[in-house]
Amino acid sequence: MEVFTTKDALKAHLSAFKTNDKTIGFVPTMGALHDGHLALIERSKRTTDITVCSIFVNPTQFNDPADLEKYPRPIEKDLALLQSADCDILFLPTVEEIYPPRDEAWLFDLGKLDEIWEGAKRPGHYQGVTQVVYKLFDIVKPSIAFFGQKDFQQCMVIQYMVDKLRLPLRIAVVDTVRDPDGLAKSSRNVRLSPSGRQQALSLSKALFMVKERMEEGMTPLQAKEEAQHFLLETKGIELEYFALCNPSDLSEINQEQQYIRPLVAILAAWVDGVRLIDNILL
Ligand code: AMP
């Protein structure tokens, strides 16, 4: 695996692949890699000629400075994982490399996506996400970029930007990777205490509960009520939102709309001082 820390060196290296008509797969991450990230790398390896992963803890997408500070950065372990996944290229820039002094301001109109759920709860988050992803796309110029369904709204935001700016690449969404007991893999899970991790398990349990109750014949809204009740009863979970939505625009469904398929159940909660999100397609 080749490691690049400057955009000019990476661009020069990748331009040779482009002139040879090779497809470039791109997996942007913030590091603290786990099996979820590795699933994106595997998919990229299977579908493109060369896979570029980036590790960059992007300061502009953190609305909470403490969260940025506490974000795990185990770079040696990440390098070993990328080597064993046979990743071709790692882009590992500094903050100054991505945001030079007197960098341009960024304001991208995301419409409703910036005002609901994660957009509402984390003001400025998707501005930071689109800002950094636009810059990274411009440097890597991928044929396909891979994102995880775990961050469902983020996938929608990125697709929205790609469509609106007519960026010449495809977005591929990869299924959420979970621990065997159901907890969605997340870089933030390492901050959970053993009891916090046990409590966090209720989040995926609630999502699976909605699916099971629907399979048993409950309406989606009845099933969601029951799962929400279970979550509200669970000690240590501070629920921010839990909603059944139309996956095309993330609007919350009502009685009449609950029969459309698929639906997506989305949630965010604080557990043990850690903010976690998860979702399931129904
Ligand atoms: P992050 O490093 O958290 O910014 O995530 C980088 C990419 O990995 C994003 O596209 C995430 O959606 C994706 N990702 C994170 N966790 C998972 C997971 N459990 N399963 C699949 N993809 C994931």
PDB file of C-alpha atoms and ligand atoms in Angstrom:
ATOM      1  CA  MET A   1       0.000   0.000   0.000  1.00  0.00           C
ATOM      2  CA  GLU A   2       1.271   3.455  -0.861  1.00  0.00           C
ATOM      3  CA  VAL A   3       0.653   6.276   1.578  1.00  0.00           C
ATOM      4  CA  PHE A   4       0.285   9.903   0.435  1.00  0.00           C
ATOM      5  CA  THR A   5       0.043  12.883   2.725  1.00  0.00           C
ATOM      6  CA  THR A   6      -0.190  15.676   0.132  1.00  0.00           C
ATOM      7  CA  LYS A   7      -2.888  16.211  -2.468  1.00  0.00           C
ATOM      8  CA  ASP A   8      -0.384  17.095  -5.211  1.00  0.00           C
ATOM      9  CA  ALA A   9       1.555  13.839  -4.817  1.00  0.00           C
ATOM     10  CA  LEU A  10      -1.668  11.800  -4.752  1.00  0.00           C
ATOM     11  CA  LYS A  11      -3.090  13.596  -7.799  1.00  0.00           C
ATOM     12  CA  ALA A  12       0.147  13.065  -9.758  1.00  0.00           C
ATOM     13  CA  HIS A  13       0.135   9.382  -8.870  1.00  0.00           C
ATOM     14  CA  LEU A  14      -3.540   8.876  -9.782  1.00  0.00           C
ATOM     15  CA  SER A  15      -3.407  10.778 -13.068  1.00  0.00           C
ATOM     16  CA  ALA A  16      -1.453   7.883 -14.625  1.00  0.00           C
ATOM     17  CA  PHE A  17      -4.320   5.510 -13.788  1.00  0.00           C
ATOM     18  CA  LYS A  18      -6.875   7.842 -15.309  1.00  0.00           C
ATOM     19  CA  THR A  19      -5.062   8.137 -18.609  1.00  0.00           C
ATOM     20  CA  ASN A  20      -4.998   4.318 -18.703  1.00  0.00           C
ATOM     21  CA  ASP A  21      -8.786   4.225 -18.290  1.00  0.00           C
ATOM     22  CA  LYS A  22      -8.635   2.453 -14.953  1.00  0.00           C
ATOM     23  CA  THR A  23     -11.542   2.861 -12.523  1.00  0.00           C
ATOM     24  CA  ILE A  24     -10.778   4.403  -9.146  1.00  0.00           C
ATOM     25  CA  GLY A  25     -12.747   3.339  -6.068  1.00  0.00           C
ATOM     26  CA  PHE A  26     -12.734   5.715  -3.107  1.00  0.00           C
ATOM     27  CA  VAL A  27     -13.530   5.046   0.554  1.00  0.00           C
ATOM     28  CA  PRO A  28     -13.438   8.220   2.675  1.00  0.00           C
ATOM     29  CA  THR A  29     -13.151   7.573   6.432  1.00  0.00           C
ATOM     30  CA  MET A  30     -12.182   9.247   9.682  1.00  0.00           C
ATOM     31  CA  GLY A  31     -10.079   6.266  10.730  1.00  0.00           C
ATOM     32  CA  ALA A  32     -10.390   4.093  13.857  1.00  0.00           C
ATOM     33  CA  LEU A  33     -11.166   1.470  11.273  1.00  0.00           C
ATOM     34  CA  HIS A  34     -13.428  -1.523  11.916  1.00  0.00           C
ATOM     35  CA  ASP A  35     -15.157  -4.218   9.869  1.00  0.00           C
ATOM     36  CA  GLY A  36     -17.706  -1.676   8.566  1.00  0.00           C
ATOM     37  CA  HIS A  37     -14.945   0.332   6.892  1.00  0.00           C
ATOM     38  CA  LEU A  38     -13.294  -2.865   5.670  1.00  0.00           C
ATOM     39  CA  ALA A  39     -16.560  -3.934   3.993  1.00  0.00           C
ATOM     40  CA  LEU A  40     -16.431  -0.711   1.961  1.00  0.00           C
ATOM     41  CA  ILE A  41     -12.815  -1.410   1.007  1.00  0.00           C
ATOM     42  CA  GLU A  42     -13.664  -4.995   0.007  1.00  0.00           C
ATOM     43  CA  ARG A  43     -16.565  -3.793  -2.165  1.00  0.00           C
ATOM     44  CA  SER A  44     -14.312  -1.220  -3.805  1.00  0.00           C
ATOM     45  CA  LYS A  45     -11.621  -3.844  -4.418  1.00  0.00           C
ATOM     46  CA  ARG A  46     -14.178  -6.111  -6.075  1.00  0.00           C
ATOM     47  CA  THR A  47     -15.691  -3.453  -8.328  1.00  0.00           C
ATOM     48  CA  THR A  48     -12.883  -1.078  -9.289  1.00  0.00           C
ATOM     49  CA  ASP A  49      -9.267  -1.312 -10.513  1.00  0.00           C
ATOM     50  CA  ILE A  50      -7.632   0.673  -7.735  1.00  0.00           C
ATOM     51  CA  THR A  51      -8.867   1.465  -4.233  1.00  0.00           C
ATOM     52  CA  VAL A  52      -8.046   4.690  -2.431  1.00  0.00           C
ATOM     53  CA  CYS A  53      -8.958   5.035   1.247  1.00  0.00           C
ATOM     54  CA  SER A  54      -8.647   8.346   3.054  1.00  0.00           C
ATOM     55  CA  ILE A  55      -8.283   8.849   6.786  1.00  0.00           C
ATOM     56  CA  PHE A  56      -9.032  12.388   7.856  1.00  0.00           C
ATOM     57  CA  VAL A  57     -10.757  13.447  11.071  1.00  0.00           C
ATOM     58  CA  ASN A  58     -12.553  16.396   9.543  1.00  0.00           C
ATOM     59  CA  PRO A  59     -12.820  19.249  12.082  1.00  0.00           C
ATOM     60  CA  THR A  60     -15.533  21.134  10.169  1.00  0.00           C
ATOM     61  CA  GLN A  61     -18.122  18.360  10.600  1.00  0.00           C
ATOM     62  CA  PHE A  62     -17.887  18.244  14.405  1.00  0.00           C
ATOM     63  CA  ASN A  63     -20.464  20.497  15.985  1.00  0.00           C
ATOM     64  CA  ASP A  64     -19.167  19.437  19.427  1.00  0.00           C
ATOM     65  CA  PRO A  65     -15.461  20.289  20.105  1.00  0.00           C
ATOM     66  CA  ALA A  66     -15.289  17.640  22.866  1.00  0.00           C
ATOM     67  CA  ASP A  67     -16.403  14.977  20.368  1.00  0.00           C
ATOM     68  CA  LEU A  68     -13.622  16.048  17.976  1.00  0.00           C
ATOM     69  CA  GLU A  69     -11.063  15.923  20.750  1.00  0.00           C
ATOM     70  CA  LYS A  70     -12.181  12.491  21.959  1.00  0.00           C
ATOM     71  CA  TYR A  71     -12.372  11.005  18.474  1.00  0.00           C
ATOM     72  CA  PRO A  72     -10.079   7.901  18.451  1.00  0.00           C
ATOM     73  CA  ARG A  73      -6.973   8.070  16.208  1.00  0.00           C
ATOM     74  CA  PRO A  74      -5.210   4.670  16.326  1.00  0.00           C
ATOM     75  CA  ILE A  75      -3.185   5.236  13.159  1.00  0.00           C
ATOM     76  CA  GLU A  76      -0.744   2.311  13.537  1.00  0.00           C
ATOM     77  CA  LYS A  77      -3.622  -0.144  13.912  1.00  0.00           C
ATOM     78  CA  ASP A  78      -5.433   1.457  10.953  1.00  0.00           C
ATOM     79  CA  LEU A  79      -2.343   1.081   8.749  1.00  0.00           C
ATOM     80  CA  ALA A  80      -2.105  -2.618   9.627  1.00  0.00           C
ATOM     81  CA  LEU A  81      -5.805  -3.171   8.892  1.00  0.00           C
ATOM     82  CA  LEU A  82      -5.557  -1.432   5.515  1.00  0.00           C
ATOM     83  CA  GLN A  83      -2.473  -3.491   4.636  1.00  0.00           C
ATOM     84  CA  SER A  84      -4.269  -6.717   5.482  1.00  0.00           C
ATOM     85  CA  ALA A  85      -7.320  -5.593   3.458  1.00  0.00           C
ATOM     86  CA  ASP A  86      -4.947  -5.097   0.507  1.00  0.00           C
ATOM     87  CA  CYS A  87      -5.944  -1.453   0.090  1.00  0.00           C
ATOM     88  CA  ASP A  88      -3.905   0.084  -2.751  1.00  0.00           C
ATOM     89  CA  ILE A  89      -3.552   3.671  -1.581  1.00  0.00           C
ATOM     90  CA  LEU A  90      -4.040   5.568   1.669  1.00  0.00           C
ATOM     91  CA  PHE A  91      -4.478   9.334   1.652  1.00  0.00           C
ATOM     92  CA  LEU A  92      -3.545  10.653   5.093  1.00  0.00           C
ATOM     93  CA  PRO A  93      -3.522  14.450   4.939  1.00  0.00           C
ATOM     94  CA  THR A  94      -3.041  16.968   7.741  1.00  0.00           C
ATOM     95  CA  VAL A  95      -5.745  19.512   8.558  1.00  0.00           C
ATOM     96  CA  GLU A  96      -3.599  22.244   6.926  1.00  0.00           C
ATOM     97  CA  GLU A  97      -3.347  20.211   3.725  1.00  0.00           C
ATOM     98  CA  ILE A  98      -7.144  20.066   3.401  1.00  0.00           C
ATOM     99  CA  TYR A  99      -7.882  23.508   4.850  1.00  0.00           C
ATOM    100  CA  PRO A 100      -5.067  25.877   3.880  1.00  0.00           C
ATOM    101  CA  PRO A 101      -5.110  29.332   5.508  1.00  0.00           C
ATOM    102  CA  ARG A 102      -7.633  31.671   3.871  1.00  0.00           C
ATOM    103  CA  ASP A 103      -9.573  28.703   2.549  1.00  0.00           C
ATOM    104  CA  GLU A 104     -12.831  29.557   0.809  1.00  0.00           C
ATOM    105  CA  ALA A 105     -16.094  29.600   2.783  1.00  0.00           C
ATOM    106  CA  TRP A 106     -18.525  26.755   2.179  1.00  0.00           C
ATOM    107  CA  LEU A 107     -22.307  26.898   2.148  1.00  0.00           C
ATOM    108  CA  PHE A 108     -24.153  24.223   0.256  1.00  0.00           C
ATOM    109  CA  ASP A 109     -27.933  24.279   0.054  1.00  0.00           C
ATOM    110  CA  LEU A 110     -29.105  20.826   1.121  1.00  0.00           C
ATOM    111  CA  GLY A 111     -32.747  21.828   1.469  1.00  0.00           C
ATOM    112  CA  LYS A 112     -34.710  19.787   4.015  1.00  0.00           C
ATOM    113  CA  LEU A 113     -31.857  17.274   4.500  1.00  0.00           C
ATOM    114  CA  ASP A 114     -29.987  19.898   6.523  1.00  0.00           C
ATOM    115  CA  GLU A 115     -33.015  20.626   8.703  1.00  0.00           C
ATOM    116  CA  ILE A 116     -34.238  17.191   9.769  1.00  0.00           C
ATOM    117  CA  TRP A 117     -32.893  14.425  12.059  1.00  0.00           C
ATOM    118  CA  GLU A 118     -29.056  14.567  12.023  1.00  0.00           C
ATOM    119  CA  GLY A 119     -29.226  17.926  10.237  1.00  0.00           C
ATOM    120  CA  ALA A 120     -31.350  19.385  13.028  1.00  0.00           C
ATOM    121  CA  LYS A 121     -29.527  17.704  15.914  1.00  0.00           C
ATOM    122  CA  ARG A 122     -26.018  18.484  14.641  1.00  0.00           C
ATOM    123  CA  PRO A 123     -26.130  21.997  13.173  1.00  0.00           C
ATOM    124  CA  GLY A 124     -23.423  22.507  10.545  1.00  0.00           C
ATOM    125  CA  HIS A 125     -22.541  18.796  10.436  1.00  0.00           C
ATOM    126  CA  TYR A 126     -23.604  18.206   6.832  1.00  0.00           C
ATOM    127  CA  GLN A 127     -22.000  21.466   5.732  1.00  0.00           C
ATOM    128  CA  GLY A 128     -18.706  20.076   7.054  1.00  0.00           C
ATOM    129  CA  VAL A 129     -19.366  16.674   5.499  1.00  0.00           C
ATOM    130  CA  THR A 130     -20.148  18.063   2.044  1.00  0.00           C
ATOM    131  CA  GLN A 131     -17.235  20.501   2.279  1.00  0.00           C
ATOM    132  CA  VAL A 132     -14.666  17.780   2.960  1.00  0.00           C
ATOM    133  CA  VAL A 133     -16.192  15.168   0.637  1.00  0.00           C
ATOM    134  CA  TYR A 134     -16.287  17.688  -2.226  1.00  0.00           C
ATOM    135  CA  LYS A 135     -12.611  18.469  -1.646  1.00  0.00           C
ATOM    136  CA  LEU A 136     -11.698  14.773  -1.436  1.00  0.00           C
ATOM    137  CA  PHE A 137     -13.661  13.948  -4.606  1.00  0.00           C
ATOM    138  CA  ASP A 138     -11.833  16.773  -6.354  1.00  0.00           C
ATOM    139  CA  ILE A 139      -8.456  15.353  -5.335  1.00  0.00           C
ATOM    140  CA  VAL A 140      -9.141  11.636  -5.922  1.00  0.00           C
ATOM    141  CA  LYS A 141     -11.584  11.998  -8.842  1.00  0.00           C
ATOM    142  CA  PRO A 142     -13.075   8.563  -8.173  1.00  0.00           C
ATOM    143  CA  SER A 143     -15.236   6.570 -10.576  1.00  0.00           C
ATOM    144  CA  ILE A 144     -17.200   5.162  -7.623  1.00  0.00           C
ATOM    145  CA  ALA A 145     -17.241   6.344  -3.996  1.00  0.00           C
ATOM    146  CA  PHE A 146     -18.389   3.937  -1.278  1.00  0.00           C
ATOM    147  CA  PHE A 147     -20.448   4.929   1.759  1.00  0.00           C
ATOM    148  CA  GLY A 148     -22.106   2.919   4.533  1.00  0.00           C
ATOM    149  CA  GLN A 149     -25.858   2.609   5.015  1.00  0.00           C
ATOM    150  CA  LYS A 150     -25.099   2.983   8.738  1.00  0.00           C
ATOM    151  CA  ASP A 151     -25.045   6.744   8.028  1.00  0.00           C
ATOM    152  CA  PHE A 152     -28.267   6.672   6.019  1.00  0.00           C
ATOM    153  CA  GLN A 153     -28.872  10.421   5.915  1.00  0.00           C
ATOM    154  CA  GLN A 154     -25.228  11.044   5.024  1.00  0.00           C
ATOM    155  CA  CYS A 155     -25.609   8.785   1.967  1.00  0.00           C
ATOM    156  CA  MET A 156     -28.616  10.877   0.911  1.00  0.00           C
ATOM    157  CA  VAL A 157     -26.693  14.109   1.455  1.00  0.00           C
ATOM    158  CA  ILE A 158     -23.760  12.919  -0.654  1.00  0.00           C
ATOM    159  CA  GLN A 159     -26.028  11.642  -3.446  1.00  0.00           C
ATOM    160  CA  TYR A 160     -27.862  14.993  -3.360  1.00  0.00           C
ATOM    161  CA  MET A 161     -24.571  16.883  -3.769  1.00  0.00           C
ATOM    162  CA  VAL A 162     -23.405  14.595  -6.574  1.00  0.00           C
ATOM    163  CA  ASP A 163     -26.713  15.087  -8.425  1.00  0.00           C
ATOM    164  CA  LYS A 164     -26.915  18.819  -7.852  1.00  0.00           C
ATOM    165  CA  LEU A 165     -23.322  19.537  -8.902  1.00  0.00           C
ATOM    166  CA  ARG A 166     -23.441  16.830 -11.598  1.00  0.00           C
ATOM    167  CA  LEU A 167     -20.225  15.333 -10.279  1.00  0.00           C
ATOM    168  CA  PRO A 168     -18.947  12.613 -12.643  1.00  0.00           C
ATOM    169  CA  LEU A 169     -18.975   9.655 -10.246  1.00  0.00           C
ATOM    170  CA  ARG A 170     -21.260   7.009  -8.821  1.00  0.00           C
ATOM    171  CA  ILE A 171     -22.148   6.536  -5.153  1.00  0.00           C
ATOM    172  CA  ALA A 172     -22.391   2.949  -3.893  1.00  0.00           C
ATOM    173  CA  VAL A 173     -24.085   2.262  -0.563  1.00  0.00           C
ATOM    174  CA  VAL A 174     -22.855  -0.747   1.445  1.00  0.00           C
ATOM    175  CA  ASP A 175     -24.980  -2.586   4.063  1.00  0.00           C
ATOM    176  CA  THR A 176     -24.353  -1.888   7.745  1.00  0.00           C
ATOM    177  CA  VAL A 177     -21.876  -4.268   9.359  1.00  0.00           C
ATOM    178  CA  ARG A 178     -22.832  -5.349  12.885  1.00  0.00           C
ATOM    179  CA  ASP A 179     -21.244  -7.200  15.785  1.00  0.00           C
ATOM    180  CA  PRO A 180     -22.621 -10.750  16.115  1.00  0.00           C
ATOM    181  CA  ASP A 181     -25.078  -9.540  18.789  1.00  0.00           C
ATOM    182  CA  GLY A 182     -26.462  -6.811  16.495  1.00  0.00           C
ATOM    183  CA  LEU A 183     -24.689  -3.612  17.617  1.00  0.00           C
ATOM    184  CA  ALA A 184     -23.776  -1.569  14.524  1.00  0.00           C
ATOM    185  CA  LYS A 185     -20.000  -1.213  14.251  1.00  0.00           C
ATOM    186  CA  SER A 186     -18.896   2.340  14.934  1.00  0.00           C
ATOM    187  CA  SER A 187     -15.590   4.022  15.708  1.00  0.00           C
ATOM    188  CA  ARG A 188     -17.330   5.518  18.742  1.00  0.00           C
ATOM    189  CA  ASN A 189     -18.115   2.085  20.255  1.00  0.00           C
ATOM    190  CA  VAL A 190     -14.609   1.925  21.774  1.00  0.00           C
ATOM    191  CA  ARG A 191     -15.695   4.732  24.108  1.00  0.00           C
ATOM    192  CA  LEU A 192     -18.484   2.594  25.615  1.00  0.00           C
ATOM    193  CA  SER A 193     -17.910   0.931  28.993  1.00  0.00           C
ATOM    194  CA  PRO A 194     -18.906  -2.767  29.193  1.00  0.00           C
ATOM    195  CA  SER A 195     -22.250  -1.808  30.775  1.00  0.00           C
ATOM    196  CA  GLY A 196     -22.714   1.024  28.243  1.00  0.00           C
ATOM    197  CA  ARG A 197     -22.139  -1.406  25.417  1.00  0.00           C
ATOM    198  CA  GLN A 198     -24.801  -3.697  26.899  1.00  0.00           C
ATOM    199  CA  GLN A 199     -27.241  -0.775  27.021  1.00  0.00           C
ATOM    200  CA  ALA A 200     -26.332   0.279  23.453  1.00  0.00           C
ATOM    201  CA  LEU A 201     -27.432  -3.142  22.270  1.00  0.00           C
ATOM    202  CA  SER A 202     -31.028  -2.037  22.877  1.00  0.00           C
ATOM    203  CA  LEU A 203     -30.776   0.275  19.870  1.00  0.00           C
ATOM    204  CA  SER A 204     -30.359  -2.488  17.299  1.00  0.00           C
ATOM    205  CA  LYS A 205     -32.763  -4.667  19.311  1.00  0.00           C
ATOM    206  CA  ALA A 206     -35.435  -1.975  18.941  1.00  0.00           C
ATOM    207  CA  LEU A 207     -34.864  -1.766  15.179  1.00  0.00           C
ATOM    208  CA  PHE A 208     -35.061  -5.533  14.788  1.00  0.00           C
ATOM    209  CA  MET A 209     -38.171  -5.503  16.982  1.00  0.00           C
ATOM    210  CA  VAL A 210     -39.945  -3.204  14.501  1.00  0.00           C
ATOM    211  CA  LYS A 211     -39.093  -5.610  11.680  1.00  0.00           C
ATOM    212  CA  GLU A 212     -40.211  -8.706  13.623  1.00  0.00           C
ATOM    213  CA  ARG A 213     -43.488  -7.187  14.808  1.00  0.00           C
ATOM    214  CA  MET A 214     -44.292  -6.138  11.240  1.00  0.00           C
ATOM    215  CA  GLU A 215     -43.568  -9.690  10.067  1.00  0.00           C
ATOM    216  CA  GLU A 216     -45.960 -10.903  12.763  1.00  0.00           C
ATOM    217  CA  GLY A 217     -48.701  -8.677  11.347  1.00  0.00           C
ATOM    218  CA  MET A 218     -48.517  -5.402  13.292  1.00  0.00           C
ATOM    219  CA  THR A 219     -48.765  -2.173  11.315  1.00  0.00           C
ATOM    220  CA  PRO A 220     -45.460  -0.296  11.020  1.00  0.00           C
ATOM    221  CA  LEU A 221     -46.602   2.446  13.375  1.00  0.00           C
ATOM    222  CA  GLN A 222     -47.834  -0.051  15.995  1.00  0.00           C
ATOM    223  CA  ALA A 223     -44.539  -1.937  15.737  1.00  0.00           C
ATOM    224  CA  LYS A 224     -42.576   1.279  16.127  1.00  0.00           C
ATOM    225  CA  GLU A 225     -44.657   2.286  19.185  1.00  0.00           C
ATOM    226  CA  GLU A 226     -43.792  -0.994  20.877  1.00  0.00           C
ATOM    227  CA  ALA A 227     -40.072  -0.692  20.050  1.00  0.00           C
ATOM    228  CA  GLN A 228     -40.011   2.921  21.231  1.00  0.00           C
ATOM    229  CA  HIS A 229     -41.659   1.891  24.499  1.00  0.00           C
ATOM    230  CA  PHE A 230     -38.940  -0.760  24.939  1.00  0.00           C
ATOM    231  CA  LEU A 231     -36.229   1.861  24.359  1.00  0.00           C
ATOM    232  CA  LEU A 232     -37.754   4.401  26.708  1.00  0.00           C
ATOM    233  CA  GLU A 233     -37.895   1.707  29.403  1.00  0.00           C
ATOM    234  CA  THR A 234     -34.224   0.752  28.929  1.00  0.00           C
ATOM    235  CA  LYS A 235     -31.972   2.242  31.599  1.00  0.00           C
ATOM    236  CA  GLY A 236     -29.131   4.413  30.319  1.00  0.00           C
ATOM    237  CA  ILE A 237     -30.604   5.246  26.905  1.00  0.00           C
ATOM    238  CA  GLU A 238     -31.361   8.875  26.176  1.00  0.00           C
ATOM    239  CA  LEU A 239     -33.291   8.802  22.935  1.00  0.00           C
ATOM    240  CA  GLU A 240     -32.906  11.811  20.613  1.00  0.00           C
ATOM    241  CA  TYR A 241     -35.203  10.580  17.873  1.00  0.00           C
ATOM    242  CA  PHE A 242     -36.752   7.384  16.639  1.00  0.00           C
ATOM    243  CA  ALA A 243     -38.827   7.609  13.476  1.00  0.00           C
ATOM    244  CA  LEU A 244     -40.299   5.656  10.607  1.00  0.00           C
ATOM    245  CA  CYS A 245     -39.543   7.474   7.402  1.00  0.00           C
ATOM    246  CA  ASN A 246     -39.904   7.426   3.666  1.00  0.00           C
ATOM    247  CA  PRO A 247     -36.350   6.567   2.506  1.00  0.00           C
ATOM    248  CA  SER A 248     -36.627   8.810  -0.542  1.00  0.00           C
ATOM    249  CA  ASP A 249     -36.753  12.052   1.479  1.00  0.00           C
ATOM    250  CA  LEU A 250     -36.626  10.991   5.165  1.00  0.00           C
ATOM    251  CA  SER A 251     -40.040  12.529   5.842  1.00  0.00           C
ATOM    252  CA  GLU A 252     -41.763  10.869   8.794  1.00  0.00           C
ATOM    253  CA  ILE A 253     -44.651   8.675   7.684  1.00  0.00           C
ATOM    254  CA  ASN A 254     -48.206   8.990   8.986  1.00  0.00           C
ATOM    255  CA  GLN A 255     -51.083   6.489   9.214  1.00  0.00           C
ATOM    256  CA  GLU A 256     -51.885   6.684   5.493  1.00  0.00           C
ATOM    257  CA  GLN A 257     -48.275   6.523   4.321  1.00  0.00           C
ATOM    258  CA  GLN A 258     -47.214   3.570   6.472  1.00  0.00           C
ATOM    259  CA  TYR A 259     -47.970   1.026   3.747  1.00  0.00           C
ATOM    260  CA  ILE A 260     -45.306   2.262   1.319  1.00  0.00           C
ATOM    261  CA  ARG A 261     -42.252   0.002   0.997  1.00  0.00           C
ATOM    262  CA  PRO A 262     -39.481   0.164   1.774  1.00  0.00           C
ATOM    263  CA  LEU A 263     -39.649   2.243   4.925  1.00  0.00           C
ATOM    264  CA  VAL A 264     -36.597   3.155   6.974  1.00  0.00           C
ATOM    265  CA  ALA A 265     -36.529   3.253  10.764  1.00  0.00           C
ATOM    266  CA  ILE A 266     -33.878   5.677  12.005  1.00  0.00           C
ATOM    267  CA  LEU A 267     -32.715   6.511  15.493  1.00  0.00           C
ATOM    268  CA  ALA A 268     -30.145   8.485  17.460  1.00  0.00           C
ATOM    269  CA  ALA A 269     -29.449   8.116  21.160  1.00  0.00           C
ATOM    270  CA  TRP A 270     -26.933   8.948  23.849  1.00  0.00           C
ATOM    271  CA  VAL A 271     -25.534   5.970  25.738  1.00  0.00           C
ATOM    272  CA  ASP A 272     -22.764   6.276  28.313  1.00  0.00           C
ATOM    273  CA  GLY A 273     -21.903   9.781  27.066  1.00  0.00           C
ATOM    274  CA  VAL A 274     -21.571   8.553  23.470  1.00  0.00           C
ATOM    275  CA  ARG A 275     -23.939   9.546  20.679  1.00  0.00           C
ATOM    276  CA  LEU A 276     -24.894   6.594  18.472  1.00  0.00           C
ATOM    277  CA  ILE A 277     -27.059   6.298  15.351  1.00  0.00           C
ATOM    278  CA  ASP A 278     -28.530   3.280  13.584  1.00  0.00           C
ATOM    279  CA  ASN A 279     -31.221   2.418  11.049  1.00  0.00           C
ATOM    280  CA  ILE A 280     -32.944  -0.459   9.318  1.00  0.00           C
ATOM    281  CA  LEU A 281     -34.757  -0.771   5.994  1.00  0.00           C
ATOM    282  CA  LEU A 282     -38.195  -2.361   6.293  1.00  0.00           C
TER     283      LEU A 282
HETATM  284  P1  AMP B   1     -16.530   7.247   9.435  1.00  0.00           P
HETATM  285  O1  AMP B   1     -15.105   6.847   9.568  1.00  0.00           O
HETATM  286  O2  AMP B   1     -17.351   6.977  10.650  1.00  0.00           O
HETATM  287  O3  AMP B   1     -16.691   8.626   8.878  1.00  0.00           O
HETATM  288  O4  AMP B   1     -17.146   6.266   8.342  1.00  0.00           O
HETATM  289  C1  AMP B   1     -16.568   6.144   7.068  1.00  0.00           C
HETATM  290  C2  AMP B   1     -17.495   5.351   6.202  1.00  0.00           C
HETATM  291  O5  AMP B   1     -17.711   4.053   6.781  1.00  0.00           O
HETATM  292  C3  AMP B   1     -18.884   5.991   6.061  1.00  0.00           C
HETATM  293  O6  AMP B   1     -19.330   5.835   4.725  1.00  0.00           O
HETATM  294  C4  AMP B   1     -19.715   5.190   7.018  1.00  0.00           C
HETATM  295  O7  AMP B   1     -21.093   5.162   6.681  1.00  0.00           O
HETATM  296  C5  AMP B   1     -19.102   3.817   6.870  1.00  0.00           C
HETATM  297  N1  AMP B   1     -19.432   2.980   8.019  1.00  0.00           N
HETATM  298  C6  AMP B   1     -19.276   3.298   9.335  1.00  0.00           C
HETATM  299  N2  AMP B   1     -19.735   2.314  10.124  1.00  0.00           N
HETATM  300  C7  AMP B   1     -20.203   1.347   9.290  1.00  0.00           C
HETATM  301  C8  AMP B   1     -20.809   0.063   9.494  1.00  0.00           C
HETATM  302  N3  AMP B   1     -21.045  -0.414  10.708  1.00  0.00           N
HETATM  303  N4  AMP B   1     -21.147  -0.654   8.388  1.00  0.00           N
HETATM  304  C9  AMP B   1     -20.911  -0.165   7.144  1.00  0.00           C
HETATM  305  N5  AMP B   1     -20.349   1.028   6.886  1.00  0.00           N
HETATM  306  C10 AMP B   1     -20.000   1.774   7.949  1.00  0.00           C
END
